[in-house]
Structures are given as C-alpha cells and as structure tokens.
C-alpha cells in the first residue's frame, strides 16, 4: 500500500515537472501595483523587455493594478494561480505594508516565492513649479509660513512616496495634508498642474521632469548624492541637516507561493540575465537607479533582505503610529 502511494506520488511529481518543462508556453503577466507611467511601471516595462529574451523571447506583458499603496495588486498576485504566468514587481511596499496595514489580504513572507531583487532607486523631494521656494532653505521657510495649508502627494499608505513623505514630515516637524493617488504618475500630473505642493518620488519618474524644469527639485533621499548629469547637483537631505535621512527603494520580483521549483529557477536565471542586459543597465543608470549585482539577486537572500526591511521599517512606522485598516 505504502509502495503504491509512493509510486503515485512520484508519477504526480513527474507529471508536474513535465507540465512545466516547456515554460513559458504562453504570455507572462507582470503585475505592477501602481498606475501606468509611474516609476514602478517604468522599471517593470524596461525589465519586461530585458527578461523576455532569456525566457526564449516570451511575451511579457505588464498589468497595472493600482490602489491602496500597492496592496491591491500584491493581493491579486498572492491569490493567482501558482504557474509562473502571473508575477509581481513590487518595491519597498513589500516591507512597509505588513506593519502599515492592520488588515492585509496577504502575508509577504508566507504567500510569495522570492525571485530576486532588480534595483535600488533613490527618491527626490519635489515641489510644484510655481512654488516660491527655489532652494531647500527657502522651502523650509515656506513650509513654516504655510503650516496647515501644505498638500503632500503620495501613492497611498504603504507606498514609497508615503514612507518618504512621512519621514520628511518627521524631519521638519510639520504635519501636512496627504493626498493619495493610485501611483505617482497621476500624482505627478497634479504636481505639474499645481494642485498639490510637494511630493517624494523615485528618480525613475522624476529625472525627466527635473531635466525639463517642470518641477522644483530640492534634495535626494539617500545619504549619497546621485551621480547622474541631471541629479548630481541635488544635495542629500542628510547633508541639509536631517542627519541619517536615508530612503532607498528596492524593486523585486515575486510569484505566488507554490509556483513549481523549475519555473522559479527559470525565471530567476532569466532575471539574472536581464540585469546584465547593457540596454537595461544603461536605462536604469540614466534614471539614477542602481541595478542589483549583489547576492540579493538570489531568492534566499532576497527573502532575507525583505524580512530585515520589514523589521527596519516596521519600527519606523510603529514609532510614527501610522496604520491603515
Ligand atoms: N512611486 C510610487 C510610490 O510612491 C509608486 C508608483 O507609482 O510607482 O510608491
């Protein structure tokens, strides 16, 4: 009886292996949990183009599922069929949402397979073009003079812009009215239109606007300046007196828990190839992003890193008492 069961189990395992041997046989969808045209979307679209080649020129499409700081899209992938055809590209929100949301319909460390990190991206502190402050000291004065009237755009609770904005409000000790969007693409539109005053956003979305002079840029969020022609002139918030201010946004790739091991291995191998693609690297570097070359491209280290980021940002969020239902 025992032998029969064992034999059946190995036949089933073999059938699963054979079923996925030809992966991918149909289009792969990468869910981006924010609106199209924003920074996460831009990383995903460049990555989709780079990763399709090592996946045998597969079709890789990006689907935008924005809302609730990225948690709607992440929740959708957590419940998707674990067959390798639905993946998630998400950022630091994987580390902030577990503490930020009292009710979350996924468990980051239990409901996902980790496929490797893609890049680290600094953020920039921006103001609308007609804001009277041209320098950071002038911005500080303007913030003081306009207490109670300042609008700060973000991509919802748990998003990168929310985290950076929260830390910025703590740093300057001024409460602002936050205006949430489904991503920083629509938030940027409103900043361009002057409907909101300030916003933190990844350089992958802001470099073009800063270069065009359509927004005011005051600082970068990392402790090191960003070495691109457009961004190098921007001081860090740390050097401007907010010692230790350091927010860097990682982007990683995830699959629903239970995706077959051979599929995960194929996607991870393709991810590593994509990160070496000269076109991809050049585009990311031009936008101030740093493509990951360390051990975090491996699933186990990726998961360990996210677990440590959950602890790190969890403490910050708890100290700020920032929770969403
Ligand atoms: N940059 C956004 C954030 O604040 C997300 C996006 O639109 O990509 O998390």
Short mmCIF file of C-alpha atoms and ligand atoms in Angstrom, two decimals:
data_model
loop_
_atom_site.label_atom_id
_atom_site.label_comp_id
_atom_site.label_asym_id
_atom_site.label_seq_id
_atom_site.Cartn_x
_atom_site.Cartn_y
_atom_site.Cartn_z
CA UNK A 1 0.00 0.00 0.00
CA UNK A 2 2.80 2.35 1.11
CA UNK A 3 4.78 1.48 -2.04
CA UNK A 4 1.78 2.23 -4.27
CA UNK A 5 1.33 5.62 -2.66
CA UNK A 6 5.00 6.43 -3.13
CA UNK A 7 4.84 5.36 -6.76
CA UNK A 8 1.75 7.51 -7.31
CA UNK A 9 3.47 10.48 -5.66
CA UNK A 10 6.49 10.19 -7.92
CA UNK A 11 4.28 9.86 -11.01
CA UNK A 12 2.46 13.03 -9.93
CA UNK A 13 5.77 14.85 -9.36
CA UNK A 14 6.98 13.75 -12.78
CA UNK A 15 3.73 14.90 -14.39
CA UNK A 16 4.13 18.36 -12.79
CA UNK A 17 7.73 18.57 -13.94
CA UNK A 18 6.79 17.59 -17.49
CA UNK A 19 3.88 20.00 -17.46
CA UNK A 20 6.26 22.90 -16.79
CA UNK A 21 9.27 21.68 -18.77
CA UNK A 22 8.33 23.88 -21.74
CA UNK A 23 7.69 27.01 -19.60
CA UNK A 24 6.90 29.60 -20.82
CA UNK A 25 4.36 28.47 -23.36
CA UNK A 26 2.06 31.50 -23.17
CA UNK A 27 2.37 35.18 -22.23
CA UNK A 28 3.64 36.02 -18.76
CA UNK A 29 1.95 38.88 -16.90
CA UNK A 30 3.93 41.08 -14.54
CA UNK A 31 1.54 42.87 -12.21
CA UNK A 32 2.63 46.38 -11.21
CA UNK A 33 0.60 47.50 -8.20
CA UNK A 34 0.59 51.17 -9.29
CA UNK A 35 -0.69 53.26 -12.18
CA UNK A 36 0.89 53.14 -15.64
CA UNK A 37 3.58 55.69 -16.43
CA UNK A 38 4.95 55.91 -12.87
CA UNK A 39 8.35 54.83 -11.56
CA UNK A 40 7.50 51.22 -10.69
CA UNK A 41 5.76 50.85 -14.03
CA UNK A 42 8.80 52.25 -15.86
CA UNK A 43 11.14 49.80 -14.13
CA UNK A 44 8.71 46.95 -14.92
CA UNK A 45 8.38 47.83 -18.60
CA UNK A 46 12.16 48.06 -19.06
CA UNK A 47 12.60 44.86 -17.10
CA UNK A 48 9.88 43.05 -19.10
CA UNK A 49 11.74 43.90 -22.30
CA UNK A 50 15.06 42.67 -20.87
CA UNK A 51 13.74 39.47 -19.29
CA UNK A 52 11.75 38.26 -22.28
CA UNK A 53 14.90 37.48 -24.26
CA UNK A 54 16.41 34.97 -21.79
CA UNK A 55 12.94 33.44 -21.48
CA UNK A 56 13.12 32.39 -25.12
CA UNK A 57 11.62 35.62 -26.48
CA UNK A 58 8.49 35.06 -24.43
CA UNK A 59 5.72 37.64 -24.45
CA UNK A 60 5.85 39.51 -21.15
CA UNK A 61 3.03 41.96 -20.51
CA UNK A 62 2.70 44.49 -17.70
CA UNK A 63 -0.67 44.83 -15.97
CA UNK A 64 -1.27 47.85 -13.73
CA UNK A 65 -3.38 47.12 -10.66
CA UNK A 66 -3.09 50.33 -8.66
CA UNK A 67 -4.69 51.29 -5.38
CA UNK A 68 -4.23 51.16 -1.59
CA UNK A 69 -0.48 51.74 -1.68
CA UNK A 70 0.19 48.72 -3.89
CA UNK A 71 -1.68 46.25 -1.69
CA UNK A 72 -4.45 45.54 -4.22
CA UNK A 73 -2.01 44.37 -6.87
CA UNK A 74 0.11 42.39 -4.42
CA UNK A 75 -3.02 40.73 -3.01
CA UNK A 76 -4.13 39.80 -6.52
CA UNK A 77 -0.83 38.03 -7.25
CA UNK A 78 -0.81 36.26 -3.86
CA UNK A 79 -4.09 34.61 -4.91
CA UNK A 80 -3.20 33.99 -8.56
CA UNK A 81 -2.60 30.53 -9.96
CA UNK A 82 0.97 29.49 -8.99
CA UNK A 83 2.01 28.57 -12.52
CA UNK A 84 4.64 31.19 -13.34
CA UNK A 85 2.33 33.14 -15.64
CA UNK A 86 1.43 35.81 -13.05
CA UNK A 87 4.32 37.58 -11.34
CA UNK A 88 4.52 40.70 -9.18
CA UNK A 89 7.00 43.52 -9.43
CA UNK A 90 6.77 45.49 -6.21
CA UNK A 91 9.03 47.82 -4.28
CA UNK A 92 9.73 48.65 -0.63
CA UNK A 93 5.97 48.34 -0.11
CA UNK A 94 6.65 44.62 0.43
CA UNK A 95 8.41 45.74 3.62
CA UNK A 96 6.15 48.60 4.75
CA UNK A 97 2.64 47.21 4.18
CA UNK A 98 2.90 44.31 6.69
CA UNK A 99 3.21 46.86 9.52
CA UNK A 100 1.25 49.69 7.96
CA UNK A 101 -1.96 47.72 7.31
CA UNK A 102 -3.91 46.23 10.18
CA UNK A 103 -5.79 44.09 7.65
CA UNK A 104 -3.79 42.84 4.70
CA UNK A 105 -5.02 40.07 2.41
CA UNK A 106 -1.54 38.55 2.01
CA UNK A 107 1.43 37.59 4.15
CA UNK A 108 4.64 38.74 2.49
CA UNK A 109 6.93 36.02 3.83
CA UNK A 110 4.39 33.19 3.51
CA UNK A 111 2.33 33.85 0.37
CA UNK A 112 5.08 34.60 -2.15
CA UNK A 113 8.07 32.97 -3.79
CA UNK A 114 11.01 35.37 -3.96
CA UNK A 115 12.65 35.62 -7.37
CA UNK A 116 15.40 38.19 -6.84
CA UNK A 117 15.85 41.92 -6.48
CA UNK A 118 16.13 44.16 -9.53
CA UNK A 119 17.33 47.61 -8.47
CA UNK A 120 17.72 50.20 -5.75
CA UNK A 121 16.30 53.64 -6.54
CA UNK A 122 16.76 56.92 -4.66
CA UNK A 123 13.88 59.37 -4.24
CA UNK A 124 13.77 63.10 -4.83
CA UNK A 125 11.91 65.79 -2.93
CA UNK A 126 9.94 67.87 -5.44
CA UNK A 127 7.76 70.96 -5.38
CA UNK A 128 5.31 72.37 -7.91
CA UNK A 129 6.95 74.67 -10.42
CA UNK A 130 5.29 77.84 -9.13
CA UNK A 131 6.25 77.20 -5.51
CA UNK A 132 8.07 80.38 -4.43
CA UNK A 133 10.95 78.43 -2.83
CA UNK A 134 13.93 77.82 -5.11
CA UNK A 135 16.35 76.28 -2.61
CA UNK A 136 15.94 73.93 0.32
CA UNK A 137 16.35 76.67 2.97
CA UNK A 138 13.68 78.66 1.11
CA UNK A 139 11.45 75.57 1.10
CA UNK A 140 11.91 75.20 4.86
CA UNK A 141 10.82 78.79 5.34
CA UNK A 142 7.84 78.35 3.00
CA UNK A 143 6.76 75.23 4.92
CA UNK A 144 6.93 77.12 8.21
CA UNK A 145 4.93 80.03 6.78
CA UNK A 146 2.29 77.75 5.27
CA UNK A 147 1.65 75.31 8.12
CA UNK A 148 -1.83 73.82 7.89
CA UNK A 149 -2.12 74.53 4.16
CA UNK A 150 0.51 72.19 2.68
CA UNK A 151 -0.54 69.33 0.38
CA UNK A 152 1.79 66.36 0.05
CA UNK A 153 1.01 63.88 -2.75
CA UNK A 154 1.64 60.15 -2.41
CA UNK A 155 0.71 56.79 -3.89
CA UNK A 156 -1.33 55.64 -0.91
CA UNK A 157 -0.47 54.22 2.50
CA UNK A 158 2.49 51.91 2.42
CA UNK A 159 3.86 53.33 -0.82
CA UNK A 160 7.40 54.63 -1.17
CA UNK A 161 6.18 58.21 -1.50
CA UNK A 162 4.14 57.77 1.66
CA UNK A 163 7.14 56.44 3.60
CA UNK A 164 9.46 59.18 2.35
CA UNK A 165 6.81 61.86 2.97
CA UNK A 166 6.23 60.53 6.46
CA UNK A 167 9.93 60.67 7.25
CA UNK A 168 10.14 64.16 5.77
CA UNK A 169 7.25 65.43 7.92
CA UNK A 170 9.03 63.98 10.96
CA UNK A 171 12.31 65.59 9.93
CA UNK A 172 10.82 69.08 9.56
CA UNK A 173 8.30 68.56 12.36
CA UNK A 174 5.41 69.84 10.24
CA UNK A 175 2.19 67.92 9.57
CA UNK A 176 0.97 68.06 6.01
CA UNK A 177 -2.27 67.01 4.32
CA UNK A 178 -1.52 63.87 2.34
CA UNK A 179 -3.29 63.36 -0.98
CA UNK A 180 -3.26 59.69 -2.08
CA UNK A 181 -3.25 58.54 -5.72
CA UNK A 182 -3.12 55.13 -7.42
CA UNK A 183 0.50 55.75 -8.21
CA UNK A 184 2.85 58.67 -8.60
CA UNK A 185 2.09 59.01 -12.33
CA UNK A 186 -1.30 60.65 -11.58
CA UNK A 187 0.26 62.38 -8.55
CA UNK A 188 2.95 63.86 -10.81
CA UNK A 189 0.21 65.14 -13.16
CA UNK A 190 -1.34 67.04 -10.29
CA UNK A 191 2.04 68.35 -9.14
CA UNK A 192 2.63 69.57 -12.71
CA UNK A 193 -0.81 71.16 -12.66
CA UNK A 194 -0.07 72.83 -9.30
CA UNK A 195 -2.96 71.08 -7.49
CA UNK A 196 -0.55 69.67 -4.88
CA UNK A 197 2.53 71.33 -3.37
CA UNK A 198 5.20 68.72 -2.78
CA UNK A 199 5.97 65.05 -3.35
CA UNK A 200 8.72 62.50 -2.84
CA UNK A 201 9.17 60.18 -5.80
CA UNK A 202 11.68 57.77 -7.28
CA UNK A 203 14.25 59.19 -9.68
CA UNK A 204 12.96 56.75 -12.31
CA UNK A 205 9.91 59.03 -12.55
CA UNK A 206 11.38 62.42 -11.70
CA UNK A 207 14.61 62.66 -13.71
CA UNK A 208 12.79 63.73 -16.90
CA UNK A 209 10.66 66.34 -15.13
CA UNK A 210 13.68 67.75 -13.28
CA UNK A 211 15.69 67.91 -16.52
CA UNK A 212 12.79 69.70 -18.25
CA UNK A 213 12.44 72.18 -15.36
CA UNK A 214 8.75 71.40 -15.00
CA UNK A 215 9.07 70.81 -11.23
CA UNK A 216 11.32 72.18 -8.48
CA UNK A 217 13.76 69.64 -7.06
CA UNK A 218 15.23 70.27 -3.63
CA UNK A 219 17.04 67.14 -2.45
CA UNK A 220 17.60 63.41 -2.73
CA UNK A 221 16.54 60.90 -0.09
CA UNK A 222 19.69 58.79 0.10
CA UNK A 223 22.80 59.59 2.14
CA UNK A 224 24.88 59.62 -1.03
CA UNK A 225 24.30 62.07 -3.87
CA UNK A 226 23.09 60.54 -7.13
CA UNK A 227 25.74 60.58 -9.76
CA UNK A 228 23.83 61.37 -12.97
CA UNK A 229 24.11 64.55 -15.04
CA UNK A 230 20.60 65.64 -14.01
CA UNK A 231 20.67 64.68 -10.34
CA UNK A 232 24.29 65.20 -9.17
CA UNK A 233 23.61 68.83 -8.27
CA UNK A 234 20.92 67.91 -5.74
CA UNK A 235 22.03 67.83 -2.09
CA UNK A 236 21.05 64.95 0.17
CA UNK A 237 18.56 65.58 2.99
CA UNK A 238 21.29 64.24 5.28
CA UNK A 239 23.75 66.95 4.21
CA UNK A 240 20.97 69.55 4.55
CA UNK A 241 20.86 68.82 8.27
CA UNK A 242 18.42 65.88 8.54
CA UNK A 243 21.14 63.54 9.75
CA UNK A 244 20.61 59.90 8.89
CA UNK A 245 17.73 60.57 6.47
CA UNK A 246 18.09 57.63 4.11
CA UNK A 247 15.31 56.14 1.99
CA UNK A 248 16.26 53.90 -0.91
CA UNK A 249 13.60 52.00 -2.81
CA UNK A 250 14.26 48.39 -3.82
CA UNK A 251 12.24 46.67 -6.54
CA UNK A 252 11.94 42.90 -6.64
CA UNK A 253 10.12 40.12 -8.47
CA UNK A 254 7.70 37.69 -6.79
CA UNK A 255 5.50 34.72 -7.71
CA UNK A 256 2.55 33.20 -5.86
CA UNK A 257 3.54 30.63 -3.23
CA UNK A 258 3.61 27.11 -4.67
CA UNK A 259 4.92 28.02 -8.12
CA UNK A 260 6.91 24.94 -9.28
CA UNK A 261 10.61 24.99 -8.43
CA UNK A 262 11.76 24.51 -12.03
CA UNK A 263 9.68 27.51 -13.14
CA UNK A 264 11.14 29.63 -10.35
CA UNK A 265 14.65 28.54 -11.33
CA UNK A 266 14.00 29.54 -14.96
CA UNK A 267 12.64 32.95 -14.01
CA UNK A 268 15.49 33.60 -11.58
CA UNK A 269 18.07 32.66 -14.23
CA UNK A 270 16.32 35.00 -16.70
CA UNK A 271 16.22 37.79 -14.10
CA UNK A 272 19.98 37.49 -13.61
CA UNK A 273 20.49 37.68 -17.38
CA UNK A 274 18.17 40.69 -17.66
CA UNK A 275 20.15 42.54 -15.00
CA UNK A 276 23.25 42.16 -17.19
CA UNK A 277 21.49 43.41 -20.33
CA UNK A 278 23.52 46.51 -21.36
CA UNK A 279 20.42 48.36 -22.61
CA UNK A 280 18.58 47.75 -19.34
CA UNK A 281 21.58 48.75 -17.21
CA UNK A 282 22.13 51.91 -19.26
CA UNK A 283 18.50 53.00 -18.99
CA UNK A 284 18.35 52.37 -15.27
CA UNK A 285 21.62 54.17 -14.60
CA UNK A 286 20.45 57.16 -16.63
CA UNK A 287 17.44 57.42 -14.32
CA UNK A 288 19.55 57.25 -11.14
CA UNK A 289 18.73 53.60 -10.37
CA UNK A 290 21.38 51.08 -9.35
CA UNK A 291 20.90 47.61 -10.83
CA UNK A 292 21.46 44.93 -8.18
CA UNK A 293 24.67 42.95 -8.60
CA UNK A 294 25.00 41.51 -5.09
CA UNK A 295 23.62 38.30 -3.56
CA UNK A 296 20.09 39.73 -3.37
CA UNK A 297 19.54 38.52 -6.93
CA UNK A 298 19.23 35.07 -5.32
CA UNK A 299 15.82 34.08 -3.89
CA UNK A 300 17.05 33.15 -0.40
CA UNK A 301 18.97 36.41 0.07
CA UNK A 302 16.14 38.41 -1.46
CA UNK A 303 13.75 36.94 1.14
CA UNK A 304 16.23 37.51 3.98
CA UNK A 305 16.68 41.12 2.87
CA UNK A 306 12.91 41.79 2.72
CA UNK A 307 12.49 40.21 6.17
CA UNK A 308 15.14 42.58 7.56
CA UNK A 309 13.48 45.56 5.81
CA UNK A 310 10.11 44.59 7.36
CA UNK A 311 11.78 44.84 10.79
CA UNK A 312 13.59 48.07 9.93
CA UNK A 313 10.62 49.99 8.52
CA UNK A 314 8.18 48.34 10.93
CA UNK A 315 9.96 50.09 13.79
CA UNK A 316 9.80 53.46 11.98
CA UNK A 317 6.09 53.05 11.16
CA UNK A 318 5.22 51.95 14.71
CA UNK A 319 7.12 54.93 16.14
CA UNK A 320 5.14 57.23 13.83
CA UNK A 321 1.87 55.46 14.75
CA UNK A 322 0.91 55.21 11.08
CA UNK A 323 -1.62 52.48 10.48
CA UNK A 324 -4.29 51.85 7.86
CA UNK A 325 -7.25 49.48 8.11
N1 LIG B 1 6.42 55.79 -6.70
C1 LIG B 1 5.20 55.25 -6.21
C2 LIG B 1 5.29 55.08 -4.74
O1 LIG B 1 5.29 56.08 -4.12
C3 LIG B 1 4.63 54.11 -6.87
C4 LIG B 1 4.46 54.24 -8.35
O2 LIG B 1 3.59 54.93 -8.86
O3 LIG B 1 5.22 53.56 -9.00
O4 LIG B 1 5.31 54.02 -4.18
#
